[in-house]
Every structure is written in C-alpha cells, then in structure tokens.
CSV table of C-alpha atoms and ligand atoms in Angstrom, one decimal:
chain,number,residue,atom,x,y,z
A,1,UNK,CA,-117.1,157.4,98.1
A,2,UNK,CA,-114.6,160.1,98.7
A,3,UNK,CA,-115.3,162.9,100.0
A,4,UNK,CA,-113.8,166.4,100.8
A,5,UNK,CA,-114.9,169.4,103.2
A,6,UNK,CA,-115.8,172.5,101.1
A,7,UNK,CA,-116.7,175.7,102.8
A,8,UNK,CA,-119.2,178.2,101.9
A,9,UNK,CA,-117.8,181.7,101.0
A,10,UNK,CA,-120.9,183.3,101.3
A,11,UNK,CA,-121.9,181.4,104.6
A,12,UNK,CA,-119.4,179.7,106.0
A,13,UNK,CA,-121.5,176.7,106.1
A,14,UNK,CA,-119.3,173.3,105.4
A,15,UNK,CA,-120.5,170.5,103.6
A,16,UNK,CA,-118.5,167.1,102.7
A,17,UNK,CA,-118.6,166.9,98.9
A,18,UNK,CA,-117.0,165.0,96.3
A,19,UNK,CA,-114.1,166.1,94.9
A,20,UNK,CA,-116.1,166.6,91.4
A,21,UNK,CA,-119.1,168.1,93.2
A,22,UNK,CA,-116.6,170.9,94.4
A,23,UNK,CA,-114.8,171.4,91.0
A,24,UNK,CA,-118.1,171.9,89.3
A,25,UNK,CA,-119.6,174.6,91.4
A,26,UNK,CA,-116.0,176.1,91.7
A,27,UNK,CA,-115.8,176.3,88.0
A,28,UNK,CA,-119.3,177.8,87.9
A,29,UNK,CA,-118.7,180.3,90.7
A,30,UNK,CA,-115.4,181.7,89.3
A,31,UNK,CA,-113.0,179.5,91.9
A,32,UNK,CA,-115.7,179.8,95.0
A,33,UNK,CA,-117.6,177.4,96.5
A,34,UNK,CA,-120.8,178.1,97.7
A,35,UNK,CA,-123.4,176.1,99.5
A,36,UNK,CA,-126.2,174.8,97.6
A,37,UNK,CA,-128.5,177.6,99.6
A,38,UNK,CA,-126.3,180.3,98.7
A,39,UNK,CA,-125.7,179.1,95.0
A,40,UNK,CA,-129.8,179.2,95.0
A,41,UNK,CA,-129.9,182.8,96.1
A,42,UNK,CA,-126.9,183.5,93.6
A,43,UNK,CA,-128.5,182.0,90.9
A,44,UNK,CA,-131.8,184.0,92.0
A,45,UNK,CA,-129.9,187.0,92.0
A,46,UNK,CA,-128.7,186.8,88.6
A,47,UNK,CA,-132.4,185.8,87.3
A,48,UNK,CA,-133.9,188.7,88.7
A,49,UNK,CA,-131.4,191.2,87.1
A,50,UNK,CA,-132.2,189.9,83.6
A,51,UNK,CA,-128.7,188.9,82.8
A,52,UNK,CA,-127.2,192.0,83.6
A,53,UNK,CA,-125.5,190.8,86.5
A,54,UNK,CA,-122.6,188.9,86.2
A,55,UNK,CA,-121.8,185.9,88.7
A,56,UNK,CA,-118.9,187.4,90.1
A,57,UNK,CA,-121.5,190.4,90.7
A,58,UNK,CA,-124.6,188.3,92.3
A,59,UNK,CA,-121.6,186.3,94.0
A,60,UNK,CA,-120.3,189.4,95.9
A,61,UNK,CA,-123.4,190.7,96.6
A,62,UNK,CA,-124.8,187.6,98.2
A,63,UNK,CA,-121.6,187.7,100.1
A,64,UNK,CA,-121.9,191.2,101.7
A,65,UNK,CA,-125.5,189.9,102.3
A,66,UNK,CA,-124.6,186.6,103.5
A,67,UNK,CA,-121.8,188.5,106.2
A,68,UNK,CA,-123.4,191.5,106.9
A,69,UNK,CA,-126.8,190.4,109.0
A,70,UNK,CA,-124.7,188.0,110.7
A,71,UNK,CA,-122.3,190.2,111.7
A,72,UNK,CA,-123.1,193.2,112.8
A,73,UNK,CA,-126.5,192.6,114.6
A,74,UNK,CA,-124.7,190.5,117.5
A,75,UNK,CA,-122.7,193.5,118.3
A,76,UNK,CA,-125.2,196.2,117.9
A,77,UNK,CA,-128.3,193.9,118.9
A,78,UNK,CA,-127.4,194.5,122.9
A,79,UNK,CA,-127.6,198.2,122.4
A,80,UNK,CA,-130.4,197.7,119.7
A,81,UNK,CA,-132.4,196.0,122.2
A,82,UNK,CA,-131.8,198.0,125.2
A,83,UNK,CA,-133.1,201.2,123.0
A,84,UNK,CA,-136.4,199.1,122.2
A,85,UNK,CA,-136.6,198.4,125.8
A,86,UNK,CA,-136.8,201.9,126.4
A,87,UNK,CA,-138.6,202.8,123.4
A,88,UNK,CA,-141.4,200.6,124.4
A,89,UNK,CA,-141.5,201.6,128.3
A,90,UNK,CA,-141.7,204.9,127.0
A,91,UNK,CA,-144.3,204.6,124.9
A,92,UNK,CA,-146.3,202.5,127.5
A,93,UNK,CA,-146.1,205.0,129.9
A,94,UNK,CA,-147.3,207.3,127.4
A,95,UNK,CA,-150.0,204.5,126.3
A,96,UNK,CA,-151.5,204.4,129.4
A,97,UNK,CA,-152.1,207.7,130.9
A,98,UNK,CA,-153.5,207.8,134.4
A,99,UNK,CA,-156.6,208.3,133.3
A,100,UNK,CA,-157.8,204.8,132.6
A,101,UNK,CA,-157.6,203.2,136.0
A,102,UNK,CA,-159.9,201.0,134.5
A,103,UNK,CA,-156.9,199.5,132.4
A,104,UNK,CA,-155.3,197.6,135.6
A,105,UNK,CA,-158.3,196.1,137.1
A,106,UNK,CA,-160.6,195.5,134.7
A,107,UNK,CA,-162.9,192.7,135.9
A,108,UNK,CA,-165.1,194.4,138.5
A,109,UNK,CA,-168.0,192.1,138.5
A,110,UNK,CA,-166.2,189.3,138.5
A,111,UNK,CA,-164.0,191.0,141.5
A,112,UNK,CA,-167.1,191.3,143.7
A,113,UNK,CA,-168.4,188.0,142.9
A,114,UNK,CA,-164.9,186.2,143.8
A,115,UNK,CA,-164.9,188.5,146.8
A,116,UNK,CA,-162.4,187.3,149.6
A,117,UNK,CA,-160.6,185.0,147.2
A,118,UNK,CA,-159.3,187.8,144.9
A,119,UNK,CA,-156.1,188.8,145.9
A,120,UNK,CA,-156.3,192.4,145.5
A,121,UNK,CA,-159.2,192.4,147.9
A,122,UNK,CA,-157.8,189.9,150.5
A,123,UNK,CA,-155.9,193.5,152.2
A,124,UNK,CA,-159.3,195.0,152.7
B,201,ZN,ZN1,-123.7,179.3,101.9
C-alpha cells in the first residue's frame, strides 16, 4: 500500500497516509491537513458553535490553540516556575509562623518512647 507523510498544521504531528486519505481531509479542511486528533477537536469546534463557525474559522482557531500552549510556556515556564518557587516559600514562611513549634516535631510521645534512637535526641 502506498503511502505518503502528511503533516499536521495544527500540530505538527506526522502520520503516513494514503495518498486518498490525505486528499480527502485536505479537501475537507480547505487544502490543510490535520491529524485525526486535531480534525476531532475541529470538527468539535464547529459543533459547539451551532454552525456559525466556518472550518476555515474552527481550523485557525484550533491552530492558534494547537501553537500557542506549546509555545510559549517553554520559554516562560523557567521564569513561571521560579515565581511559584517564590510564591510558595513565601507563603510557607508566612503559613507557618513561629508560633507552632509544635509543627516540626510533632510526635512527642512517640519521641520519648524511641528515646536514644531518635535522631533529634541522640545530641542530648
Ligand atoms: Zn494535529
């Protein structure tokens, strides 16, 4: 069976297909060729704006959707993350005041009953 490699506009995702496979979805996707995942979400697209989208509409929507996750979050995810680092220490420090020493070392009991083999009382 002959087969071609057809790349996803939306995606970028390539998937060997027949030469007729590809003409169809081209012809129903106005000359692109989307993966069957992205032709889903098209086609879901469309259904859920009652007809008033056209595919050329749901098509370039799905592709600015498809593109735009992808690629901006690797460049901003670094500085993204590093704020939620320090979001989250903040808040922690702010969580935990000083005045729950109890927080740290909260098995007492069990401290006194392990005695010498607890670590945070083998320095005493
Ligand atoms: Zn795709």
């Amino acid at each position: 069976m002959e087969v071609e490699k057809a790349k996803c506009e939306c995606c970028g995702f390539t998937e060997e297909c027949t030469p007729a496979y590809i003409a169809a979805v081209r012809a129903e996707y106005l000359g692109r060729w989307v993966c069957g995942l992205c032709a889903e979400a098209v086609g879901d697209e469309i259904r859920r704006e009652a007809g008033t989208l056209t595919t050329a509409e749901a098509l370039d929507r799905h592709v600015a959707f498809a593109r735009a996750p992808r690629a901006r979050p690797r460049k901003a995810s670094a500085s993204d993350d590093l704020v939620a680092a320090v979001a989250r220490l903040l808040r922690r420090c702010l969580d935990s005041p000083p005045a729950s020493p109890a927080a740290p070392a909260p098995p007492h009991g069990r401290k006194v009953a392990a005695g010498p083999g607890c670590p945070d009382g083998a320095d005493a």
